[in-house]
Coordinates of C-alpha atoms and ligand atoms in Angstrom, one line a residue:
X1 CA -29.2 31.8 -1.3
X2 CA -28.1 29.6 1.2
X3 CA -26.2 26.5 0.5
X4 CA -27.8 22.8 -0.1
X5 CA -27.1 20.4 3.3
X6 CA -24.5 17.9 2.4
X7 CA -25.0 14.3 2.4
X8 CA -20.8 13.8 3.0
X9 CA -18.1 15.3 4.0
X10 CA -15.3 13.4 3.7
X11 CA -12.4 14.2 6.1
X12 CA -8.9 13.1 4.4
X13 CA -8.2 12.7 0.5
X14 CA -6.5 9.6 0.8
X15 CA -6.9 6.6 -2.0
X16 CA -9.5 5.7 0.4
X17 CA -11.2 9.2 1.4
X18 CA -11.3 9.6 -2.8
X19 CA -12.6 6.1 -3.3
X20 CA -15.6 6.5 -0.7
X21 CA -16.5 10.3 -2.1
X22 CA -16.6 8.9 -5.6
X23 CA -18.8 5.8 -4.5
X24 CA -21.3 8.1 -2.7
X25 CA -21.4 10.8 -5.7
X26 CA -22.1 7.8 -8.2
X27 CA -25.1 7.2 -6.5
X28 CA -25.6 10.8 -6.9
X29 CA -25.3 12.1 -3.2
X30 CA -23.5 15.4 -2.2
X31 CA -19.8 14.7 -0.7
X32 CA -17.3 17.2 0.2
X33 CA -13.5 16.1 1.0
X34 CA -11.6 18.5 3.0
X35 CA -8.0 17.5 2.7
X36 CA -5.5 19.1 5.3
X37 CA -2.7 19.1 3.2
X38 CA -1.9 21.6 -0.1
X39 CA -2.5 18.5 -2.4
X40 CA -5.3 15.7 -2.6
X41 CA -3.9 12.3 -2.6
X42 CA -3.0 11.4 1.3
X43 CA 0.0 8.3 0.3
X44 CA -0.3 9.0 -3.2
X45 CA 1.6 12.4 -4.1
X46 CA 4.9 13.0 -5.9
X47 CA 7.0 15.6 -5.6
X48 CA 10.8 17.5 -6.5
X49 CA 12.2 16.2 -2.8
X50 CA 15.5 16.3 -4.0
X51 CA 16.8 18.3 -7.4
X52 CA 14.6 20.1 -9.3
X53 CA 13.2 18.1 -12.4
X54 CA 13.6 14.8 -10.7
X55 CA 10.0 13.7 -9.5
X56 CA 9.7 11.4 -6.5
X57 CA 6.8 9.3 -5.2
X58 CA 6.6 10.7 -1.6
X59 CA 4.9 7.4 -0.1
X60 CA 3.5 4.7 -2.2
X61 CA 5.0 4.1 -5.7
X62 CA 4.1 0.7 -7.4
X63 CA 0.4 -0.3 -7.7
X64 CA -0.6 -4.2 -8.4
X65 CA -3.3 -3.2 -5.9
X66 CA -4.8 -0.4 -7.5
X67 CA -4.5 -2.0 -11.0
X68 CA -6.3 -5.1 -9.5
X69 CA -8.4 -3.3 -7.7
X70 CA -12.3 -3.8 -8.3
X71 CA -13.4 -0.4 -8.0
X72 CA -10.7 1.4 -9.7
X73 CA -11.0 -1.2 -12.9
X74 CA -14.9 -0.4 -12.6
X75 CA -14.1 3.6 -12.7
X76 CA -13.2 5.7 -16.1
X77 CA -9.7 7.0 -14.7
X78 CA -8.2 6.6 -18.0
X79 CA -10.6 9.2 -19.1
X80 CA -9.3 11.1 -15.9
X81 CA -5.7 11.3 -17.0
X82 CA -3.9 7.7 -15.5
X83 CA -1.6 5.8 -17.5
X84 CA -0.2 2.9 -16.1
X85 CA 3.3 2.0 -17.1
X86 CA 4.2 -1.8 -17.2
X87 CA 7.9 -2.1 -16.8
X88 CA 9.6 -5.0 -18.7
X89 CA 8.9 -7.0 -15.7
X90 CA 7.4 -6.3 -12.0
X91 CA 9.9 -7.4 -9.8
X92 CA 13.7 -8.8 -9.9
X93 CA 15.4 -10.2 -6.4
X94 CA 18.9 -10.4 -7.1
X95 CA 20.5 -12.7 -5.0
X96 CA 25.1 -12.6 -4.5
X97 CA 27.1 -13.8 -7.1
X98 CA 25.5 -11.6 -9.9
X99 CA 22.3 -14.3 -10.3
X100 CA 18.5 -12.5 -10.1
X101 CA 15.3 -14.3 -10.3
X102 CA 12.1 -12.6 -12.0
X103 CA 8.4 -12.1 -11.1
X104 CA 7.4 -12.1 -15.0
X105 CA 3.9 -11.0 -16.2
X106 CA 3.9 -14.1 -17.7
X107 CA 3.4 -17.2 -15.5
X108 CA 5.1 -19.5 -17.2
X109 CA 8.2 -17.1 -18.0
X110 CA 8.6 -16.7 -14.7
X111 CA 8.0 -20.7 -13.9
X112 CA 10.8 -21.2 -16.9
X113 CA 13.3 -18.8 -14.8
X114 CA 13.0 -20.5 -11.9
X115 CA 14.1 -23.7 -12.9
X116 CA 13.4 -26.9 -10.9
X117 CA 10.8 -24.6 -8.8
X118 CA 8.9 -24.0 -11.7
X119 CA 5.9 -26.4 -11.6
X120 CA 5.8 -25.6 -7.7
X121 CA 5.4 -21.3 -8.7
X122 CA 3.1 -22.7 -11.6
X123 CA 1.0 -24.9 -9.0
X124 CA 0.6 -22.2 -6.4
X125 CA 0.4 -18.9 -8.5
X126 CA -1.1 -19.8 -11.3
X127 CA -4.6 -20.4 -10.3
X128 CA -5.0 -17.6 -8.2
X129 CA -3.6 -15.5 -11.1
X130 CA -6.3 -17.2 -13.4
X131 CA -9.0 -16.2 -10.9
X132 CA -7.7 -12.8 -9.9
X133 CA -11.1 -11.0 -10.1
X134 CA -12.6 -13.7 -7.3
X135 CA -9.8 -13.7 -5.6
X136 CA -9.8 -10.1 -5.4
X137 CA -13.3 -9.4 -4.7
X138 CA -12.7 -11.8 -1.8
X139 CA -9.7 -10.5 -0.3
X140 CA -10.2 -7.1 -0.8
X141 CA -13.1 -6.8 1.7
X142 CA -13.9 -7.5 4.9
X143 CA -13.0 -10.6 5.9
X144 CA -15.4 -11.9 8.3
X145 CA -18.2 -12.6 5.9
X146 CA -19.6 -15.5 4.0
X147 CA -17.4 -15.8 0.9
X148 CA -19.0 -15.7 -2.9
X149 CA -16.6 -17.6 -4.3
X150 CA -15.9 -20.3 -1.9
X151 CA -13.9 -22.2 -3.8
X152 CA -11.2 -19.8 -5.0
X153 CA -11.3 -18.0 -1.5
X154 CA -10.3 -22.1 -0.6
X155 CA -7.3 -22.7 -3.1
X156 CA -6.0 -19.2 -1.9
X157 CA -6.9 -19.5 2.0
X158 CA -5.0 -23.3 2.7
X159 CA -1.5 -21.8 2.0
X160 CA -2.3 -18.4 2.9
X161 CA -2.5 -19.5 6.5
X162 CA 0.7 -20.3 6.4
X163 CA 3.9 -18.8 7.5
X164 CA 5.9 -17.4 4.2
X165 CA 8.7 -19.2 5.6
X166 CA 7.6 -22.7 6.3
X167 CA 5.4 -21.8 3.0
X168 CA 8.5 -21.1 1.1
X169 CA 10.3 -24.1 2.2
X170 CA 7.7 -26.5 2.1
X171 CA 6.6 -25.5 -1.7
X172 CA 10.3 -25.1 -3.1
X173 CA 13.8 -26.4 -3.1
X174 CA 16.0 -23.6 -4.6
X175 CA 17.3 -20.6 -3.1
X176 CA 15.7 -18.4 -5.8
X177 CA 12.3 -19.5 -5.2
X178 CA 12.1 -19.1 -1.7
X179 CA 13.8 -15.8 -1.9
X180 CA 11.2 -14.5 -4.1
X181 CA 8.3 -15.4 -1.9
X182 CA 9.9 -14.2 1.0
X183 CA 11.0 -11.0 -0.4
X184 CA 7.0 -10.3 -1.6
X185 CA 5.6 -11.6 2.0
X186 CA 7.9 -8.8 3.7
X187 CA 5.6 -6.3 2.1
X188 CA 3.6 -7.5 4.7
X189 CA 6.0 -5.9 7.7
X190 CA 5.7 -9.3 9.6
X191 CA 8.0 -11.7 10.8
X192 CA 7.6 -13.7 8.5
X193 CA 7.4 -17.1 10.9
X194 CA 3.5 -16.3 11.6
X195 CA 0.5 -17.5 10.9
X196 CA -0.7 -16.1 7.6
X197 CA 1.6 -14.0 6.1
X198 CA 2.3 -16.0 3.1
X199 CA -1.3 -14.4 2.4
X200 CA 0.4 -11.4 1.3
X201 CA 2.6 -13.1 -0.9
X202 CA 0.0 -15.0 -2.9
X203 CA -2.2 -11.6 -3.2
X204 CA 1.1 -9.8 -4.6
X205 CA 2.4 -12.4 -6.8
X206 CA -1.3 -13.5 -8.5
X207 CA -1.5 -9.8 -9.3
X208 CA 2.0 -9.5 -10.9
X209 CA 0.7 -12.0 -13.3
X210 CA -2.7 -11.0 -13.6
X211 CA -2.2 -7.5 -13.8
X212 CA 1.2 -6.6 -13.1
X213 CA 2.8 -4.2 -11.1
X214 CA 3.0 -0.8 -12.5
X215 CA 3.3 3.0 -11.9
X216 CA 1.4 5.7 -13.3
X217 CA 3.0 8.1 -15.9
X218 CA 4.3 11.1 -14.1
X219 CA 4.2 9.8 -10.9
X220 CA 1.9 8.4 -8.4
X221 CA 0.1 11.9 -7.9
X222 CA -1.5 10.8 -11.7
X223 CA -3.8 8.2 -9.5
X224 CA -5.0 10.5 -7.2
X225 CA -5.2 13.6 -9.4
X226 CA -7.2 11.0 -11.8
X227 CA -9.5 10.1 -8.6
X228 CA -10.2 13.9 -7.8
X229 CA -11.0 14.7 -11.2
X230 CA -13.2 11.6 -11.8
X231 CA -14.9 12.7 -8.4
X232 CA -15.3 16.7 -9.4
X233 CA -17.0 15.0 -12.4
X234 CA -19.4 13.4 -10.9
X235 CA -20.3 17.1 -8.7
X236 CA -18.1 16.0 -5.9
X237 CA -16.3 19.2 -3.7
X238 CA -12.8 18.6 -2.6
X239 CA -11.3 21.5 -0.5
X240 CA -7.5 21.4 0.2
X241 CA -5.6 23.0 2.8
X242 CA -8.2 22.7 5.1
X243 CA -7.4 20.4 8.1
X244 CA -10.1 19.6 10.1
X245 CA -9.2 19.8 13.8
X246 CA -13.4 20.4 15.0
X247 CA -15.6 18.2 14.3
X248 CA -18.6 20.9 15.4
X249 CA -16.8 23.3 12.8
X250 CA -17.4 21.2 9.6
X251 CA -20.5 21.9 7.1
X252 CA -23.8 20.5 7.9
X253 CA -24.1 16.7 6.6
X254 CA -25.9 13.7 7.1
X255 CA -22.5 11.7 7.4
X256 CA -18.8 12.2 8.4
X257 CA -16.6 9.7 6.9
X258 CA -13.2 9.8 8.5
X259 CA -9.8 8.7 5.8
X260 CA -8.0 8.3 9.4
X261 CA -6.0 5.9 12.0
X262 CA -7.6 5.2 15.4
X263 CA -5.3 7.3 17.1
X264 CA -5.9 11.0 14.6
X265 CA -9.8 9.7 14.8
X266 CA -9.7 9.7 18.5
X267 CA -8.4 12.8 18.8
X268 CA -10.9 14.9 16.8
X269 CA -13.9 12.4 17.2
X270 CA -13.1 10.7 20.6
X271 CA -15.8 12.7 22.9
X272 CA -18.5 11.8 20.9
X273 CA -17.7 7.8 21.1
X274 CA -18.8 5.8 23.3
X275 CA -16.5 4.5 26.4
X276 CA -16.1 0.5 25.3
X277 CA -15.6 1.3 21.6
X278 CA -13.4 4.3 22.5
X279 CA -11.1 2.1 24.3
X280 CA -10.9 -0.7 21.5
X281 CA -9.5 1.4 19.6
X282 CA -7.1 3.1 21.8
X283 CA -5.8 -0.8 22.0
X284 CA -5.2 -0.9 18.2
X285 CA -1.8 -1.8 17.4
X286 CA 0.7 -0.7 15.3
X287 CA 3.2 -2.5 13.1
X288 CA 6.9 -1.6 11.7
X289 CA 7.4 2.0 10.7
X290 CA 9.5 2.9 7.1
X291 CA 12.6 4.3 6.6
X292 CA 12.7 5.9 2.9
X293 CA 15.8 6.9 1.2
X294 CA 15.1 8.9 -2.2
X295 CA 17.6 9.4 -4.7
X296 CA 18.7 11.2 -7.4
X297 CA 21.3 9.4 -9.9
X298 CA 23.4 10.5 -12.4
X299 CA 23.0 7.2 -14.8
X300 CA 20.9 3.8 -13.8
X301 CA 21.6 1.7 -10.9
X302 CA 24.8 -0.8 -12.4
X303 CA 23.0 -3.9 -11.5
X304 CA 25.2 -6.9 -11.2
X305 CA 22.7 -8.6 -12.5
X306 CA 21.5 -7.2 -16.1
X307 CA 17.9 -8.5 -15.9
X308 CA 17.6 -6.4 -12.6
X309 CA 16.9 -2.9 -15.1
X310 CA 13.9 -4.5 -16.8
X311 CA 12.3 -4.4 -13.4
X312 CA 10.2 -1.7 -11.6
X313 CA 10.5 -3.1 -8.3
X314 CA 14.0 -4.7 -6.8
X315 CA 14.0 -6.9 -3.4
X316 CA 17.3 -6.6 -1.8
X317 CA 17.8 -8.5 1.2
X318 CA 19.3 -12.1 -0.2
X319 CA 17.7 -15.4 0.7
X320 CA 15.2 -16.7 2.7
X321 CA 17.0 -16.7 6.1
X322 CA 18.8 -13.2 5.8
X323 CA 15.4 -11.8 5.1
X324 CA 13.6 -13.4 7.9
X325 CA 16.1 -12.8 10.3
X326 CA 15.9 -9.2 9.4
X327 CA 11.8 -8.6 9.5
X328 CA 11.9 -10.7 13.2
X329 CA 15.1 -8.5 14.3
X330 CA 12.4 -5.4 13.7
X331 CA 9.2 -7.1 15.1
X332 CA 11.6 -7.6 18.0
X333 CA 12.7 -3.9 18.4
X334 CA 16.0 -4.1 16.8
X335 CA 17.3 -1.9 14.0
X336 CA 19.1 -4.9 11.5
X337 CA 22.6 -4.2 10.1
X338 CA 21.5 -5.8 6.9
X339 CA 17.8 -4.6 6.1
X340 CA 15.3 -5.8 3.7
X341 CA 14.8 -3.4 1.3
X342 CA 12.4 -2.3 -1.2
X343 CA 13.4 -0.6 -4.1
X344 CA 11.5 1.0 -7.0
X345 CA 13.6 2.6 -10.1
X346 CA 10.4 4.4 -12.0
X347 CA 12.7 6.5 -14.5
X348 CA 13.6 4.0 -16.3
X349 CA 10.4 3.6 -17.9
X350 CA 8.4 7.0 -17.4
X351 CA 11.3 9.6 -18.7
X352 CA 9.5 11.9 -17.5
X353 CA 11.0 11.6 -13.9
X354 CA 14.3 12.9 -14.3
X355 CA 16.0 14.9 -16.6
X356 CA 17.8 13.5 -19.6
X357 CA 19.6 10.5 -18.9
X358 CA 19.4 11.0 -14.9
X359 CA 17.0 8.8 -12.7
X360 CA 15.5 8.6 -9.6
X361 CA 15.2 5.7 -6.8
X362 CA 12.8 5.2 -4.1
X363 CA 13.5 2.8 -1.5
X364 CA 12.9 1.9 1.8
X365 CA 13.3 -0.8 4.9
X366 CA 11.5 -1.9 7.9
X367 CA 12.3 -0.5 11.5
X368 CA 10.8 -0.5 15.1
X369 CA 8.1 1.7 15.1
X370 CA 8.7 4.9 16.2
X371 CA 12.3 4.5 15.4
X372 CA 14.9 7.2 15.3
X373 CA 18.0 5.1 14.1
X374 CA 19.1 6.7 10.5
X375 CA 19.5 3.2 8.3
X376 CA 20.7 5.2 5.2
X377 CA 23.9 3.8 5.3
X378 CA 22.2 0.3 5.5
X379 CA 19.8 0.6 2.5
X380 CA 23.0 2.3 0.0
X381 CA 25.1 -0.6 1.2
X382 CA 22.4 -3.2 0.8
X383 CA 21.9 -1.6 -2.8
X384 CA 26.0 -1.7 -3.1
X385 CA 25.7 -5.1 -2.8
X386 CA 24.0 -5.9 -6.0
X387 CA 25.1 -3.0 -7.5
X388 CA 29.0 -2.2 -7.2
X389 CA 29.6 0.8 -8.1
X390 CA 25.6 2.7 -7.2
X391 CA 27.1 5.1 -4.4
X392 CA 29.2 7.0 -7.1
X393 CA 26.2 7.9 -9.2
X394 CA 24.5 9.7 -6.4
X395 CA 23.6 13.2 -6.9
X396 CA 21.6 13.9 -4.2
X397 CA 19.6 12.3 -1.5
X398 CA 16.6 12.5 1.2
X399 CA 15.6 11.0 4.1
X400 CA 12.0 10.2 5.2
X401 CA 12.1 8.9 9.1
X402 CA 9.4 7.1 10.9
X403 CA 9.0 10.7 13.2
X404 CA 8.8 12.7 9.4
X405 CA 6.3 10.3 8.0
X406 CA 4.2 10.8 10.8
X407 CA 4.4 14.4 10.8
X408 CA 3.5 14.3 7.1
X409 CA 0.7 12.3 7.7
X410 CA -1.1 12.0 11.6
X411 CA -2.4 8.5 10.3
X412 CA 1.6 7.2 9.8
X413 CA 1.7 6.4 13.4
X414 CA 5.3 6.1 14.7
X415 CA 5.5 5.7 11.1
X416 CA 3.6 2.5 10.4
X417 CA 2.5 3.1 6.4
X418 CA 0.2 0.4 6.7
X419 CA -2.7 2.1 8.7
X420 CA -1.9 -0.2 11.5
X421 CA 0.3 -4.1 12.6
X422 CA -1.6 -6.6 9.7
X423 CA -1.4 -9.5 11.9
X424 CA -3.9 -12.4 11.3
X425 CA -6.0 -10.5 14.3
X426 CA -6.1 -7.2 12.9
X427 CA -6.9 -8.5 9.3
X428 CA -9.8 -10.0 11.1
X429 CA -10.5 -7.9 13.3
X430 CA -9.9 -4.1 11.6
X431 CA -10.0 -1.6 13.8
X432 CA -11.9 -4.1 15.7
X433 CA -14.5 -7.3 15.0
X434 CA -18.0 -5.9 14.0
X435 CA -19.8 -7.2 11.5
X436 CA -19.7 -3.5 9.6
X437 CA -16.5 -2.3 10.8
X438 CA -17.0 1.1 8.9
X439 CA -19.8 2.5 11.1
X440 CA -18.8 3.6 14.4
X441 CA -21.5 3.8 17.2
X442 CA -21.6 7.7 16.8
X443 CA -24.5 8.3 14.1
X444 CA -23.6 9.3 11.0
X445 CA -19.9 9.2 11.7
X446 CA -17.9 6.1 9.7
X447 CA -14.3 4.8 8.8
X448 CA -12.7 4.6 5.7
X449 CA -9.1 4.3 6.0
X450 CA -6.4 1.6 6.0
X451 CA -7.1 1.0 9.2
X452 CA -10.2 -0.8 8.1
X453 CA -10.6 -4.1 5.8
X454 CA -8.5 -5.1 3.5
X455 CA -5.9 -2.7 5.1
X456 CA -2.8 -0.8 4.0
X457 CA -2.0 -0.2 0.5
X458 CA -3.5 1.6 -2.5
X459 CA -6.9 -0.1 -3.7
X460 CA -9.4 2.3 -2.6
X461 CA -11.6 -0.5 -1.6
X462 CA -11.7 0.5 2.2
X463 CA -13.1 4.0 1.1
X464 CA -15.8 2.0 -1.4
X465 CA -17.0 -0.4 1.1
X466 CA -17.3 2.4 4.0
X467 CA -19.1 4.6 1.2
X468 CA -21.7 1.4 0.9
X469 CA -22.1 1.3 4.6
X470 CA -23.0 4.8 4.4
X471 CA -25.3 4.4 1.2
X472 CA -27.1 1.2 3.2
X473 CA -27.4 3.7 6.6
X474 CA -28.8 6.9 4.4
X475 CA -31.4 4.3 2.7
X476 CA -29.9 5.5 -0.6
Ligands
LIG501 C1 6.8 5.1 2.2 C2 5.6 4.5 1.8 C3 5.5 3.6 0.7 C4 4.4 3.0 0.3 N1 4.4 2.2 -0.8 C5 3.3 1.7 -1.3 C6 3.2 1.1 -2.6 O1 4.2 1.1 -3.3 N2 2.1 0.6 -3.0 C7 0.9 0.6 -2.2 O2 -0.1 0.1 -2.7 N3 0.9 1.2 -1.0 C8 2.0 1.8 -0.5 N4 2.0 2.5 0.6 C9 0.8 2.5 1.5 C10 -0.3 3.4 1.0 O3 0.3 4.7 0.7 C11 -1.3 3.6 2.1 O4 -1.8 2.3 2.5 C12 -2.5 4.4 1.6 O5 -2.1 5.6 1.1 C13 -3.6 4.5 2.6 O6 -4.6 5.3 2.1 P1 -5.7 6.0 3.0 O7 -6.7 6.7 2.1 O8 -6.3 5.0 4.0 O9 -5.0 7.1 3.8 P2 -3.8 8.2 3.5 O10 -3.2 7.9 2.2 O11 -3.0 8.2 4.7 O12 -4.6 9.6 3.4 C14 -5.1 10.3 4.5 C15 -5.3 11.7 4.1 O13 -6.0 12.4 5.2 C16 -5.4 13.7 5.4 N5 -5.7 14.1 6.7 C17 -5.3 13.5 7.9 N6 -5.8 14.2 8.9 C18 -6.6 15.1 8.5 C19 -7.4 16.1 9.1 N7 -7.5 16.2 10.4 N8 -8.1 17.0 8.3 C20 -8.0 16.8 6.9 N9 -7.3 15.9 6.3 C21 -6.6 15.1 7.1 C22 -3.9 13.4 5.1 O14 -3.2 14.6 4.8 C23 -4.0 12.5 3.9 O15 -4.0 13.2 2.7 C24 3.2 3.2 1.0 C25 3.2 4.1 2.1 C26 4.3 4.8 2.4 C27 4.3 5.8 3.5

């Protein structure tokens, strides 16, 4: 018998490639994801990349996005195997001298720790934490639209606009408190003197409050092995190992949603695109690649400062200035000396990750794009730093370069995780201003990657909203 048309194929089994083939299977179409790689889950896999037992996160690892996110709230993944684990607290900056301030979960625990700068964190936080499921249904979308709830999208947009640095001086007077905001606005991989990055900041932060920052059990492969399941539930296909380099070669379907950058959609969909829209995206830019150390340790990191265990995530990169010189040294090419970096130390509360008594550490910093400097001397002695004694615990190590990340993944380009530069343009404007940015002129054939509103990280909410673009176009 031959085989029912498709209504989707999905290329790519990113959060986003997952999110859109479960959005277009709820409403009971036929999708099929072909995923190039021998596991679904695009920045969401873990794996043994160092000693055997030890489980890494290869790319993302800690998820205030996806917990807040609206459609993976809406979805049964608990049913589908995730279990998020809430460390004691979501994030510790430890600053010299052996002091650490604390994102709490609580708002007015972490208000409490941070002294005179606690009314300010209260004022500015609080409200968006309160209204995280506005604020999120705003900001997790497509920007350029009218806004539902135009009075939360206010509050939030004012000192969003802002730089994080003139944000973080203007709103507090300590060293801690601006060295917390700062550290959360680098997730942003912007100098952090431009328009609008505090934007970042105040997304991350409301959602260590309002949902916290956690990881799943097992290791971020949980999310997007919960995703595929949830999706082969609902009669979804996914197909692995099956890179699709022909666009001509893929089963017959009334759409083609792409989990891609510009630049790996151009080259398998360019000749079927218009000139003008091809070129627009050949002018996409691209921000700040990673460089990702992962570890294996013989005992925890020996924080200097004790609160740092109870933490998931760990900023390292000092105050305020040090951190903002560092993020414009990379926006300006430069490699720095003393990097920013992001650290995540998931063992200590999924045992799972590492055998008895041993951990694991995931960290990374900002460099040029495209970079081939090796910073792994920079991140372990930024990591030193606040923790004498660290470099005597390692067992083993691996290094993830901007090139490697790319070749993992075509849609790391020069090994920008983000899916492409978040800039106050190219929030607006993602992968270029149209009112539906999903749909490209080619019929049938859509977007759904980070490279499309709200951008990089793990939400799934680009895949959702280029699955109801599709739903609208298929008069579903
Ligand atoms: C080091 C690192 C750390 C990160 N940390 C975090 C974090 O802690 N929290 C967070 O929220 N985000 C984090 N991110 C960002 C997050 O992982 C990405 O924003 C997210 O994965 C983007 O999802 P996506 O679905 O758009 O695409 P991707 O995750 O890039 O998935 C695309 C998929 O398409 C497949 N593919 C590509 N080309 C083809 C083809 N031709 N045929 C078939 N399949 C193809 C790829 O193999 C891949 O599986 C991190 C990323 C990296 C690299």
């Amino acid at each position: 018998m031959p085989t029912p048309p498709l209504d989707a194929v999905v290329v790519g089994s990113g959060p986003n490639g997952l999110a859109a083939a479960i959005e277009l299977a709820r409403r009971g179409l036929a999708v099929k994801v072909l995923e190039a790689r021998a596991t679904v889950g695009g920045g969401v896999r873990s794996a043994e990349l160092t000693l055997p037992g030890f489980v890494h996160d290869v790319c993302s690892a800690i998820h205030p996005l996806a917990a807040g996110s609206p459609c993976f709230r809406e979805w049964p993944l608990a049913d589908h195997g995730l279990e998020w684990v809430h460390p004691g607290a979501p994030l510790a900056h430890p600053l010299d001298g052996g002091r650490a301030v604390i994102l709490e979960r609580s708002l007015a625990a972490t208000a409490a720790g941070l002294g005179g700068d606690g009314r300010a964190w209260r004022r500015l936080v609080g409200p968006l934490a309160e209204r995280w499921e506005a604020l999120a249904a705003e900001v997790l979308r497509p920007v350029l639209r009218l806004p539902r709830h135009p009075l939360t999208l206010a509050r939030f947009g004012l000192p969003a606009l802002l730089p994080a640095a003139t944000l973080a001086r203007r709103a507090f007077a300590g060293d801690g408190a601006r060295a917390l905001l700062a550290g959360i606005a680098a997730h942003g991989m912007q100098p952090l003197d431009r328009m609008a990055t505090s934007a970042v900041a105040l997304v991350l932060a409301a959602a260590g409050h309002a949902g916290g920052w956690p990881l799943p059990r097992g290791g971020s492969q949980g999310l997007a092995d919960a995703l595929a399941s949830y999706l082969r539930s609902l009669g979804g296909e996914i197909e692995t190992g099956r890179p699709v380099r022909d666009l001509a070669a893929l089963p017959r379907s009334r759409a083609v949603v792409c989990d891609l950058a510009p630049r790996p959609f151009l080259a398998l969909a360019g000749d079927r695109l218009p000139e003008a829209y091809r070129r627009r995206l050949e002018g996409f830019r691209y921000g700040p690649a990673a460089f990702k150390l992962d570890l294996a340790l013989d005992g925890p990191i020996p924080w200097a400062a004790e609160d740092c265990a109870r933490a998931g995530t760990v900023h390292l990169g000092g105050g305020l200035e040090e951190i903002a010189a560092g993020e414009s040294a990379v926006a300006r090419g430069e490699v720095s000396e003393s990097p920013f970096v992001l650290l995540a130390q998931q063992s200590l509360f999924d045992d799972g990750r590492a055998p008895g008594g041993r951990h694991t550490v995931w960290a990374y910093c900002h460099v040029p794009n495209g970079s081939t400097a090796d910073v792994t001397d920079a991140i372990e002695r930024q990591i030193e730093r606040f923790a004498p004694g660290f470099r005597d615990r390692i067992l083993a190590r691996r290094a993830t370069s901007p090139a490697a990340f790319e070749e993992y993944n075509p849609n790391y380009v020069g090994g920008d995780i983000n899916g492409g530069a978040q800039d106050l343009y190219q929030i607006l404007a993602r992968p270029i201003a149209l009112p539906v940015p999903y749909r490209t002129p080619a019929e049938g054939l859509y977007l759904c990657s980070a490279s499309t509103p709200p951008g990089g990280g793990v939400h799934g909410m680009c895949g959702f909203h280029a699955a109801r673009a599709v739903i609208a176009d298929l008069g579903v």
